[in-house]
mmCIF file of C-alpha atoms in Angstrom:
data_model
loop_
_atom_site.group_PDB
_atom_site.id
_atom_site.type_symbol
_atom_site.label_atom_id
_atom_site.label_comp_id
_atom_site.label_asym_id
_atom_site.label_seq_id
_atom_site.Cartn_x
_atom_site.Cartn_y
_atom_site.Cartn_z
ATOM 1 C CA MET A 1 -6.307 -31.574 -29.197
ATOM 2 C CA PHE A 2 -5.252 -28.607 -26.350
ATOM 3 C CA HIS A 3 -3.207 -28.689 -23.270
ATOM 4 C CA ILE A 4 -2.439 -26.253 -21.000
ATOM 5 C CA SER A 5 -0.169 -23.391 -21.643
ATOM 6 C CA PRO A 6 2.805 -24.199 -19.663
ATOM 7 C CA SER A 7 3.337 -20.686 -18.254
ATOM 8 C CA VAL A 8 0.169 -20.155 -17.155
ATOM 9 C CA PHE A 9 0.693 -19.952 -12.934
ATOM 10 C CA ILE A 10 -2.252 -21.858 -10.918
ATOM 11 C CA TYR A 11 -2.970 -20.802 -7.632
ATOM 12 C CA ASN A 12 -6.306 -22.970 -6.202
ATOM 13 C CA ALA A 13 -7.265 -21.018 -2.951
ATOM 14 C CA SER A 14 -7.124 -23.577 0.487
ATOM 15 C CA ASP A 15 -10.555 -22.226 1.288
ATOM 16 C CA GLN A 16 -12.007 -24.007 -2.399
ATOM 17 C CA SER A 17 -13.330 -20.363 -2.817
ATOM 18 C CA GLY A 18 -11.741 -20.218 -6.269
ATOM 19 C CA VAL A 19 -8.934 -20.511 -8.796
ATOM 20 C CA LEU A 20 -6.739 -18.072 -9.948
ATOM 21 C CA VAL A 21 -4.997 -17.999 -13.244
ATOM 22 C CA PHE A 22 -2.209 -15.980 -13.832
ATOM 23 C CA VAL A 23 -1.644 -15.843 -17.710
ATOM 24 C CA PRO A 24 2.278 -14.371 -18.086
ATOM 25 C CA ALA A 25 1.404 -13.607 -21.610
ATOM 26 C CA LEU A 26 -1.409 -11.661 -21.222
ATOM 27 C CA GLY A 27 0.035 -10.245 -17.858
ATOM 28 C CA LYS A 28 -3.638 -10.950 -15.854
ATOM 29 C CA VAL A 29 -5.215 -13.123 -13.595
ATOM 30 C CA VAL A 30 -8.467 -15.231 -14.176
ATOM 31 C CA THR A 31 -10.864 -16.362 -11.725
ATOM 32 C CA LEU A 32 -12.253 -19.061 -12.573
ATOM 33 C CA THR A 33 -14.893 -20.811 -10.387
ATOM 34 C CA SER A 34 -13.103 -23.922 -8.055
ATOM 35 C CA LYS A 35 -15.113 -26.393 -9.588
ATOM 36 C CA VAL A 36 -13.348 -24.762 -12.724
ATOM 37 C CA GLY A 37 -9.991 -24.849 -12.351
ATOM 38 C CA VAL A 38 -9.703 -28.156 -10.491
ATOM 39 C CA ILE A 39 -10.633 -29.831 -13.371
ATOM 40 C CA LEU A 40 -8.359 -27.297 -15.106
ATOM 41 C CA LEU A 41 -5.380 -29.170 -12.366
ATOM 42 C CA ALA A 42 -6.529 -32.147 -12.861
ATOM 43 C CA LEU A 43 -6.272 -32.059 -16.535
ATOM 44 C CA LYS A 44 -2.845 -30.480 -16.187
ATOM 45 C CA SER A 45 -0.855 -33.394 -15.724
ATOM 46 C CA GLU A 46 -2.309 -35.124 -19.118
ATOM 47 C CA GLU A 47 -0.285 -34.854 -22.066
ATOM 48 C CA SER A 48 -3.482 -33.680 -23.970
ATOM 49 C CA PHE A 49 -7.302 -33.284 -23.995
ATOM 50 C CA ASP A 50 -10.332 -32.395 -25.611
ATOM 51 C CA PHE A 51 -13.498 -30.814 -25.256
ATOM 52 C CA THR A 52 -14.824 -34.023 -24.616
ATOM 53 C CA ALA A 53 -13.068 -35.177 -22.017
ATOM 54 C CA PHE A 54 -13.246 -30.949 -20.328
ATOM 55 C CA ASN A 55 -16.959 -32.102 -20.618
ATOM 56 C CA SER A 56 -17.418 -34.738 -18.861
ATOM 57 C CA LYS A 57 -15.622 -33.632 -16.109
ATOM 58 C CA ILE A 58 -17.994 -31.574 -15.421
ATOM 59 C CA VAL A 59 -20.615 -32.685 -13.772
ATOM 60 C CA GLU A 60 -23.255 -30.002 -12.274
ATOM 61 C CA ILE A 61 -22.833 -27.041 -14.795
ATOM 62 C CA GLU A 62 -25.142 -26.805 -17.917
ATOM 63 C CA SER A 63 -23.346 -27.715 -21.654
ATOM 64 C CA ASP A 64 -23.773 -24.446 -22.920
ATOM 65 C CA GLN A 65 -21.926 -23.306 -19.813
ATOM 66 C CA VAL A 66 -19.210 -25.413 -20.048
ATOM 67 C CA LYS A 67 -19.010 -24.245 -24.098
ATOM 68 C CA GLU A 68 -18.143 -20.798 -22.596
ATOM 69 C CA VAL A 69 -15.433 -21.858 -19.995
ATOM 70 C CA TRP A 70 -14.073 -23.536 -22.502
ATOM 71 C CA HIS A 71 -13.338 -20.971 -24.975
ATOM 72 C CA THR A 72 -12.809 -19.062 -22.205
ATOM 73 C CA LEU A 73 -9.641 -20.842 -21.300
ATOM 74 C CA ILE A 74 -8.944 -20.654 -24.729
ATOM 75 C CA SER A 75 -9.267 -17.238 -25.861
ATOM 76 C CA GLU A 76 -7.745 -16.079 -22.165
ATOM 77 C CA GLY A 77 -4.189 -18.204 -23.118
ATOM 78 C CA ILE A 78 -4.867 -21.077 -20.728
ATOM 79 C CA LEU A 79 -5.848 -23.407 -22.911
ATOM 80 C CA ILE A 80 -3.771 -24.471 -26.320
ATOM 81 C CA GLU A 81 -4.285 -25.892 -28.833
ATOM 82 C CA ASP A 82 -1.237 -28.436 -29.762
ATOM 83 C CA ILE A 83 -0.031 -28.339 -33.284
ATOM 84 C CA MET B 1 22.434 10.073 14.165
ATOM 85 C CA GLN B 2 19.120 11.344 14.467
ATOM 86 C CA LEU B 3 17.665 14.375 12.749
ATOM 87 C CA LYS B 4 17.080 15.868 15.661
ATOM 88 C CA GLU B 5 20.242 16.030 17.158
ATOM 89 C CA LEU B 6 20.710 18.721 14.326
ATOM 90 C CA GLU B 7 20.516 22.031 14.993
ATOM 91 C CA TYR B 8 17.333 23.518 13.498
ATOM 92 C CA GLY B 9 19.224 26.477 11.798
ATOM 93 C CA ASP B 10 21.962 23.351 9.895
ATOM 94 C CA LEU B 11 18.712 21.420 8.917
ATOM 95 C CA SER B 12 17.818 24.474 7.026
ATOM 96 C CA GLU B 13 21.317 25.458 5.712
ATOM 97 C CA LYS B 14 21.595 21.649 5.110
ATOM 98 C CA MET B 15 18.193 20.803 3.146
ATOM 99 C CA HIS B 16 18.610 24.274 1.392
ATOM 100 C CA LYS B 17 21.255 22.486 -0.979
ATOM 101 C CA GLY B 18 19.657 19.392 -1.384
ATOM 102 C CA ASN B 19 22.400 17.414 1.583
ATOM 103 C CA ILE B 20 19.941 16.235 4.321
ATOM 104 C CA GLY B 21 19.411 12.426 3.992
ATOM 105 C CA ILE B 22 16.858 10.291 5.660
ATOM 106 C CA ASP B 23 16.964 6.721 6.301
ATOM 107 C CA LEU B 24 13.571 4.978 5.608
ATOM 108 C CA GLY B 25 14.158 1.951 5.841
ATOM 109 C CA VAL B 26 13.448 0.541 2.088
ATOM 110 C CA ALA B 27 14.600 3.391 1.232
ATOM 111 C CA SER B 28 16.138 6.670 1.551
ATOM 112 C CA PHE B 29 16.227 10.372 0.608
ATOM 113 C CA ARG B 30 17.909 13.222 0.070
ATOM 114 C CA VAL B 31 15.808 16.112 0.057
ATOM 115 C CA LYS B 32 15.715 20.001 -0.947
ATOM 116 C CA SER B 33 14.208 22.979 -0.064
ATOM 117 C CA LYS B 34 14.525 26.176 0.236
ATOM 118 C CA LEU B 35 11.180 26.885 1.923
ATOM 119 C CA PRO B 36 11.486 27.487 5.370
ATOM 120 C CA ASP B 37 7.881 26.158 6.547
ATOM 121 C CA VAL B 38 8.640 23.044 4.220
ATOM 122 C CA GLN B 39 12.134 22.311 6.949
ATOM 123 C CA LYS B 40 10.604 23.269 10.105
ATOM 124 C CA VAL B 41 7.395 20.572 9.058
ATOM 125 C CA PHE B 42 9.886 18.612 8.047
ATOM 126 C CA TYR B 43 12.416 18.974 11.332
ATOM 127 C CA GLU B 44 9.568 18.348 13.473
ATOM 128 C CA LEU B 45 8.046 15.467 11.896
ATOM 129 C CA TYR B 46 11.019 13.232 11.221
ATOM 130 C CA SER B 47 13.318 14.682 13.808
ATOM 131 C CA ASP B 48 13.279 10.678 15.164
ATOM 132 C CA TYR B 49 14.431 9.014 11.335
ATOM 133 C CA SER B 50 18.404 8.585 11.134
ATOM 134 C CA ILE B 51 20.069 11.295 8.873
ATOM 135 C CA VAL B 52 21.990 9.343 5.771
ATOM 136 C CA GLY B 53 25.942 10.860 6.088
ATOM 137 C CA GLN B 54 26.764 13.536 3.667
ATOM 138 C CA ASP B 55 28.540 11.624 1.401
ATOM 139 C CA ASP B 56 26.756 8.269 1.549
ATOM 140 C CA PRO B 57 24.113 7.550 -1.302
ATOM 141 C CA THR B 58 20.187 7.502 -0.980
ATOM 142 C CA ASP B 59 17.852 5.671 -3.435
ATOM 143 C CA PHE B 60 15.839 8.787 -3.928
ATOM 144 C CA GLN B 61 17.147 12.601 -4.082
ATOM 145 C CA VAL B 62 14.112 15.079 -4.330
ATOM 146 C CA SER B 63 12.996 18.878 -4.018
ATOM 147 C CA ILE B 64 10.052 21.084 -3.210
ATOM 148 C CA GLN B 65 11.029 24.537 -5.141
ATOM 149 C CA GLN B 66 8.111 27.838 -5.531
ATOM 150 C CA SER B 67 7.871 27.721 -9.316
ATOM 151 C CA PHE B 68 9.554 30.494 -10.991
ATOM 152 C CA SER B 69 7.031 31.266 -13.785
ATOM 153 C CA LEU B 70 5.688 35.117 -14.010
ATOM 154 C CA ARG B 71 2.469 33.569 -12.059
ATOM 155 C CA ARG B 72 4.699 33.992 -8.692
ATOM 156 C CA TRP B 73 4.017 37.323 -8.456
ATOM 157 C CA PHE B 74 -0.138 36.409 -7.943
ATOM 158 C CA LYS B 75 -0.184 33.100 -6.997
ATOM 159 C CA PRO B 76 2.592 31.075 -6.369
ATOM 160 C CA GLN B 77 3.353 27.985 -7.176
ATOM 161 C CA ILE B 78 5.182 25.240 -5.982
ATOM 162 C CA SER B 79 7.177 21.810 -7.798
ATOM 163 C CA PHE B 80 8.307 18.105 -6.904
ATOM 164 C CA SER B 81 11.097 17.089 -8.977
ATOM 165 C CA LEU B 82 12.852 13.201 -8.409
ATOM 166 C CA ASP B 83 16.416 14.122 -10.009
ATOM 167 C CA GLN B 84 15.779 16.519 -12.885
ATOM 168 C CA TYR B 85 12.118 14.884 -13.622
ATOM 169 C CA THR B 86 9.117 16.877 -12.211
ATOM 170 C CA PRO B 87 6.263 15.154 -12.378
ATOM 171 C CA PHE B 88 3.365 16.279 -10.982
ATOM 172 C CA LEU B 89 1.628 19.659 -12.732
ATOM 173 C CA PRO B 90 3.196 22.769 -9.840
ATOM 174 C CA LEU B 91 0.238 22.919 -7.307
ATOM 175 C CA PRO B 92 -0.743 26.262 -4.779
ATOM 176 C CA ARG B 93 2.558 28.124 -2.262
ATOM 177 C CA SER B 94 0.081 26.189 0.329
ATOM 178 C CA GLN B 95 0.479 22.920 -1.045
ATOM 179 C CA ALA B 96 4.505 23.034 -0.676
ATOM 180 C CA TYR B 97 4.764 20.327 2.090
ATOM 181 C CA PRO B 98 1.971 17.730 1.279
ATOM 182 C CA LEU B 99 3.206 17.981 -2.386
ATOM 183 C CA LEU B 100 7.087 16.481 -0.888
ATOM 184 C CA GLU B 101 5.275 13.474 1.243
ATOM 185 C CA TRP B 102 3.146 12.450 -1.583
ATOM 186 C CA GLY B 103 5.752 12.796 -4.329
ATOM 187 C CA MET B 104 7.833 10.557 -1.777
ATOM 188 C CA ASN B 105 4.897 8.207 -2.038
ATOM 189 C CA TRP B 106 5.164 8.547 -5.755
ATOM 190 C CA CYS B 107 8.464 7.782 -5.818
ATOM 191 C CA MET B 108 8.681 4.637 -3.987
ATOM 192 C CA ALA B 109 5.667 2.988 -6.503
ATOM 193 C CA ALA B 110 6.996 4.428 -9.486
ATOM 194 C CA HIS B 111 10.146 2.367 -8.469
ATOM 195 C CA GLN B 112 10.593 0.859 -5.482
ATOM 196 C CA HIS B 113 10.032 -2.630 -8.087
ATOM 197 C CA ASN B 114 12.147 -5.144 -5.339
ATOM 198 C CA PHE B 115 8.823 -5.437 -2.990
ATOM 199 C CA LEU B 116 5.717 -6.112 -3.505
ATOM 200 C CA LEU B 117 2.939 -2.428 -3.091
ATOM 201 C CA ILE B 118 0.168 -2.276 -1.404
ATOM 202 C CA HIS B 119 -1.750 1.369 -0.993
ATOM 203 C CA GLY B 120 -2.382 0.268 1.424
ATOM 204 C CA ALA B 121 -1.481 0.619 6.016
ATOM 205 C CA ILE B 122 -0.107 -1.301 7.875
ATOM 206 C CA LEU B 123 0.201 -1.877 11.907
ATOM 207 C CA GLU B 124 1.858 -4.770 13.842
ATOM 208 C CA LYS B 125 0.031 -5.651 18.031
ATOM 209 C CA ASN B 126 1.582 -9.079 20.103
ATOM 210 C CA ASP B 127 4.269 -9.254 16.677
ATOM 211 C CA GLU B 128 1.042 -9.372 14.480
ATOM 212 C CA ALA B 129 0.422 -7.188 11.214
ATOM 213 C CA PHE B 130 -2.846 -6.194 10.003
ATOM 214 C CA ILE B 131 -2.901 -4.784 6.383
ATOM 215 C CA PHE B 132 -5.667 -1.471 6.112
ATOM 216 C CA PRO B 133 -6.080 -1.835 1.932
ATOM 217 C CA ALA B 134 -9.087 0.385 1.342
ATOM 218 C CA PRO B 135 -9.044 3.812 -1.028
ATOM 219 C CA PRO B 136 -9.224 7.519 0.497
ATOM 220 C CA GLY B 137 -12.651 8.555 2.551
ATOM 221 C CA SER B 138 -12.618 4.626 4.142
ATOM 222 C CA GLY B 139 -11.370 6.287 7.915
ATOM 223 C CA LYS B 140 -8.061 4.403 6.901
ATOM 224 C CA SER B 141 -5.094 7.060 8.431
ATOM 225 C CA THR B 142 -7.467 8.490 11.014
ATOM 226 C CA LEU B 143 -7.499 4.243 12.284
ATOM 227 C CA CYS B 144 -3.797 4.586 11.807
ATOM 228 C CA ALA B 145 -3.732 6.998 13.634
ATOM 229 C CA TYR B 146 -5.742 5.707 16.680
ATOM 230 C CA LEU B 147 -4.189 2.533 16.961
ATOM 231 C CA ALA B 148 -0.161 3.700 16.066
ATOM 232 C CA ASN B 149 -1.083 6.239 19.243
ATOM 233 C CA SER B 150 -2.586 3.474 21.201
ATOM 234 C CA GLY B 151 0.063 0.855 21.889
ATOM 235 C CA TRP B 152 0.414 -0.363 18.273
ATOM 236 C CA ARG B 153 3.700 -0.088 15.867
ATOM 237 C CA LEU B 154 3.378 1.341 12.626
ATOM 238 C CA LEU B 155 4.310 -0.151 9.714
ATOM 239 C CA SER B 156 3.429 2.458 7.201
ATOM 240 C CA ASP B 157 0.070 5.124 6.359
ATOM 241 C CA GLU B 158 0.086 5.011 3.472
ATOM 242 C CA MET B 159 2.162 1.509 1.670
ATOM 243 C CA THR B 160 1.978 -1.798 2.369
ATOM 244 C CA VAL B 161 5.504 -3.033 1.451
ATOM 245 C CA ILE B 162 5.955 -6.699 1.062
ATOM 246 C CA ASN B 163 9.115 -8.805 0.780
ATOM 247 C CA LEU B 164 8.872 -10.572 -2.077
ATOM 248 C CA GLU B 165 10.922 -13.676 -1.290
ATOM 249 C CA THR B 166 10.248 -13.992 2.500
ATOM 250 C CA GLY B 167 6.467 -12.561 2.205
ATOM 251 C CA LEU B 168 6.880 -10.587 4.947
ATOM 252 C CA ALA B 169 6.246 -6.983 6.034
ATOM 253 C CA HIS B 170 9.098 -4.352 6.087
ATOM 254 C CA PRO B 171 8.604 -1.151 7.286
ATOM 255 C CA PHE B 172 8.266 1.935 5.881
ATOM 256 C CA VAL B 173 7.382 4.859 8.478
ATOM 257 C CA ARG B 174 6.245 8.266 7.168
ATOM 258 C CA PRO B 175 3.732 10.792 9.260
ATOM 259 C CA ILE B 176 0.225 10.067 9.276
ATOM 260 C CA CYS B 177 -2.002 12.406 6.187
ATOM 261 C CA LEU B 178 -5.028 12.868 8.247
ATOM 262 C CA LYS B 179 -7.745 14.544 6.273
ATOM 263 C CA ASN B 180 -10.867 16.662 6.791
ATOM 264 C CA ASN B 181 -12.484 16.383 10.518
ATOM 265 C CA SER B 182 -10.063 13.353 11.240
ATOM 266 C CA ILE B 183 -7.438 16.280 12.035
ATOM 267 C CA ASP B 184 -9.004 17.825 15.034
ATOM 268 C CA LEU B 185 -10.442 14.268 16.003
ATOM 269 C CA VAL B 186 -6.757 13.098 16.465
ATOM 270 C CA LYS B 187 -5.959 16.478 17.943
ATOM 271 C CA GLU B 188 -8.789 15.835 20.731
ATOM 272 C CA TRP B 189 -7.846 12.131 21.176
ATOM 273 C CA PHE B 190 -4.361 12.518 21.467
ATOM 274 C CA PRO B 191 -3.301 16.355 22.614
ATOM 275 C CA ASP B 192 0.413 15.425 22.999
ATOM 276 C CA VAL B 193 0.599 14.422 19.068
ATOM 277 C CA VAL B 194 2.766 16.551 16.255
ATOM 278 C CA VAL B 195 0.568 17.847 14.303
ATOM 279 C CA SER B 196 2.208 19.642 10.809
ATOM 280 C CA ASN B 197 -0.254 22.457 10.209
ATOM 281 C CA ILE B 198 -3.169 22.533 7.969
ATOM 282 C CA ALA B 199 -3.497 22.803 4.047
ATOM 283 C CA LYS B 200 -6.786 23.547 2.710
ATOM 284 C CA ASP B 201 -7.441 22.829 -0.681
ATOM 285 C CA THR B 202 -5.789 20.366 -1.966
ATOM 286 C CA SER B 203 -6.719 17.015 -4.184
ATOM 287 C CA LYS B 204 -8.105 15.190 -0.484
ATOM 288 C CA GLY B 205 -9.478 17.967 0.720
ATOM 289 C CA THR B 206 -7.939 19.602 3.528
ATOM 290 C CA VAL B 207 -4.890 18.074 5.014
ATOM 291 C CA ALA B 208 -2.462 17.856 8.086
ATOM 292 C CA HIS B 209 0.175 15.043 8.695
ATOM 293 C CA VAL B 210 0.862 13.324 11.714
ATOM 294 C CA LYS B 211 4.561 12.636 13.134
ATOM 295 C CA PRO B 212 4.856 8.740 13.633
ATOM 296 C CA PRO B 213 5.309 7.432 17.085
ATOM 297 C CA GLU B 214 9.516 7.359 17.802
ATOM 298 C CA SER B 215 9.178 3.312 18.633
ATOM 299 C CA SER B 216 7.842 3.099 15.385
ATOM 300 C CA VAL B 217 10.706 5.115 14.200
ATOM 301 C CA LEU B 218 13.289 3.344 15.706
ATOM 302 C CA ASP B 219 11.549 -0.273 14.420
ATOM 303 C CA LEU B 220 12.603 0.587 10.695
ATOM 304 C CA TYR B 221 14.544 -2.820 10.138
ATOM 305 C CA LYS B 222 12.378 -4.973 11.833
ATOM 306 C CA THR B 223 10.143 -7.040 9.675
ATOM 307 C CA ALA B 224 6.947 -8.343 10.488
ATOM 308 C CA LYS B 225 4.488 -11.098 10.243
ATOM 309 C CA VAL B 226 0.943 -10.303 8.790
ATOM 310 C CA ARG B 227 -2.031 -12.007 9.952
ATOM 311 C CA ALA B 228 -5.104 -10.364 8.190
ATOM 312 C CA ILE B 229 -5.827 -8.060 5.990
ATOM 313 C CA VAL B 230 -8.447 -5.454 7.052
ATOM 314 C CA LEU B 231 -10.957 -3.907 4.620
ATOM 315 C CA PRO B 232 -11.980 -1.065 6.131
ATOM 316 C CA HIS B 233 -14.894 1.448 6.137
ATOM 317 C CA PHE B 234 -16.607 4.624 8.423
ATOM 318 C CA THR B 235 -19.883 4.134 8.373
ATOM 319 C CA LEU B 236 -21.572 7.234 10.250
ATOM 320 C CA ASP B 237 -24.744 4.117 11.695
ATOM 321 C CA LYS B 238 -23.216 0.924 12.322
ATOM 322 C CA LYS B 239 -20.775 0.507 15.377
ATOM 323 C CA LEU B 240 -18.988 -2.630 14.256
ATOM 324 C CA ASP B 241 -19.913 -4.946 11.752
ATOM 325 C CA ILE B 242 -17.572 -7.812 10.243
ATOM 326 C CA TYR B 243 -17.414 -9.588 7.581
ATOM 327 C CA THR B 244 -15.431 -12.976 6.407
ATOM 328 C CA LEU B 245 -13.745 -12.382 2.889
ATOM 329 C CA ASN B 246 -12.959 -15.720 1.015
ATOM 330 C CA LYS B 247 -9.832 -16.445 -0.619
ATOM 331 C CA ILE B 248 -9.984 -14.948 -3.595
ATOM 332 C CA GLN B 249 -12.394 -12.301 -2.827
ATOM 333 C CA ALA B 250 -9.255 -11.286 -0.473
ATOM 334 C CA TYR B 251 -7.210 -11.900 -3.809
ATOM 335 C CA GLU B 252 -9.218 -10.043 -6.033
ATOM 336 C CA SER B 253 -9.823 -6.817 -3.641
ATOM 337 C CA LEU B 254 -5.855 -6.969 -2.363
ATOM 338 C CA SER B 255 -5.395 -6.330 -5.972
ATOM 339 C CA SER B 256 -6.918 -4.218 -6.895
ATOM 340 C CA ASN B 257 -4.895 -1.950 -4.097
ATOM 341 C CA ALA B 258 -1.728 -3.234 -5.304
ATOM 342 C CA PHE B 259 0.599 -0.909 -6.586
ATOM 343 C CA ASN B 260 3.186 -2.897 -8.898
ATOM 344 C CA GLU B 261 1.614 -6.217 -8.929
ATOM 345 C CA GLY B 262 1.397 -6.651 -12.767
ATOM 346 C CA MET B 263 4.248 -4.681 -12.869
ATOM 347 C CA LEU B 264 5.872 -7.296 -10.985
ATOM 348 C CA GLY B 265 4.136 -10.264 -13.280
ATOM 349 C CA LEU B 266 4.637 -14.015 -11.808
ATOM 350 C CA GLN B 267 6.428 -12.229 -8.850
ATOM 351 C CA GLY B 268 3.577 -10.418 -8.130
ATOM 352 C CA PHE B 269 1.413 -12.788 -8.549
ATOM 353 C CA ARG B 270 2.783 -15.078 -6.091
ATOM 354 C CA ALA B 271 3.779 -12.597 -3.325
ATOM 355 C CA MET B 272 -0.146 -11.927 -3.237
ATOM 356 C CA THR B 273 -1.586 -15.421 -3.479
ATOM 357 C CA ARG B 274 1.064 -16.346 -1.097
ATOM 358 C CA LEU B 275 -0.420 -13.466 1.298
ATOM 359 C CA ILE B 276 -3.414 -14.436 0.548
ATOM 360 C CA GLU B 277 -2.885 -17.620 1.535
ATOM 361 C CA GLN B 278 -1.101 -17.392 4.469
ATOM 362 C CA THR B 279 -3.777 -14.271 6.293
ATOM 363 C CA ASP B 280 -7.566 -14.459 7.317
ATOM 364 C CA THR B 281 -9.686 -11.259 5.753
ATOM 365 C CA VAL B 282 -12.330 -9.524 7.121
ATOM 366 C CA GLU B 283 -14.339 -6.539 5.889
ATOM 367 C CA ILE B 284 -15.451 -3.933 8.361
ATOM 368 C CA PHE B 285 -18.138 -1.131 8.836
ATOM 369 C CA TYR B 286 -17.633 0.593 12.078
ATOM 370 C CA ASN B 287 -18.065 4.346 13.288
ATOM 371 C CA ASP B 288 -16.431 2.695 17.176
ATOM 372 C CA LEU B 289 -12.494 2.737 16.533
ATOM 373 C CA ASN B 290 -12.296 1.260 20.375
ATOM 374 C CA SER B 291 -14.217 -1.363 19.408
ATOM 375 C CA VAL B 292 -12.341 -2.386 15.743
ATOM 376 C CA MET B 293 -9.008 -1.889 18.121
ATOM 377 C CA GLU B 294 -10.989 -4.514 20.195
ATOM 378 C CA PHE B 295 -11.461 -6.505 17.597
ATOM 379 C CA LEU B 296 -8.397 -7.089 16.375
ATOM 380 C CA THR B 297 -6.341 -7.830 19.571
ATOM 381 C CA GLU B 298 -9.182 -10.026 21.244
ATOM 382 C CA GLY B 299 -11.449 -11.291 19.326
ATOM 383 C CA VAL B 300 -11.173 -14.028 16.177
ATOM 384 C CA PHE B 301 -7.116 -13.466 15.479
ATOM 385 C CA ALA B 302 -6.452 -13.491 19.027
ATOM 386 C CA GLN B 303 -6.952 -17.440 19.193
#
């Protein structure tokens, strides 16, 4: 199971053009499409979730892209695996 | 007390000893130089600024001095220093004044992290400020000189200074650095403006500095609310083409021109995203400055 790192700061653009995630540990900003960003925001309140839950919320992109996004979020330190 | 209230001889003597301090609003500088040409241009371009008392502290103590290597006999050079630190390699003697201006910019960009600093001009009209972030060659400074001498308030030609708490822009009014053909254009458009002597063969080409309008200098402590971000691209064959950028594109453009967003961490990210959220962003391709000015004052931003 995974959770969203409590230290990241998420900016959801008001014009729905995308979502920016600031990752303090890396000192960098990750740009996400609005769709992925909104899912991330929706999952933020959940204590933990897995890839299936993340995947089920993304309906309009190919499953291999969902996996790519999932791995990107993990590698960028946005999603953290529960111990 | 304004600098122009000093006799030139007094200024020269004080600058020789490093006893002349200038209040630039968000920062103050004490400037030392024994070079008569630097003293003269400084006196012309900064005449409207308030001077800092001799015993009052300043944020930065800088100097422009001739290098004392053997080269001085056949190819004189000058160096810029902040306190005892010399951050740049020496430059040819003819580039002394531009080096002082660039060095002062560097002092801000490298040290003044109480603010979000963006590489871009910022001007205000009708209580609304417009940021013009752009790389060299985009026509930013020419546009800036045009607007500043057409009734707009100049906040800065080079560095936009954003308050981390309020999101308001602080003025950092300085002489406008013109390059190459724009020097003669500005002299032709505004024959009364004070322009420094030119320095040739600098890293930016031929450069000269334009004295900022006194009205802008007198408003050094008046902050401004940012209305829009305008990314200028001087393009010979386009009178004025305008493209709207979405928030994410705006962030990416602005972030690439920020001096210290990364250094500020979350504070910088928050300041930047708040700025993006509160403003509109357009990219303009233009060759007609008056059309740009009309667009900014009478176009979508006027509504």
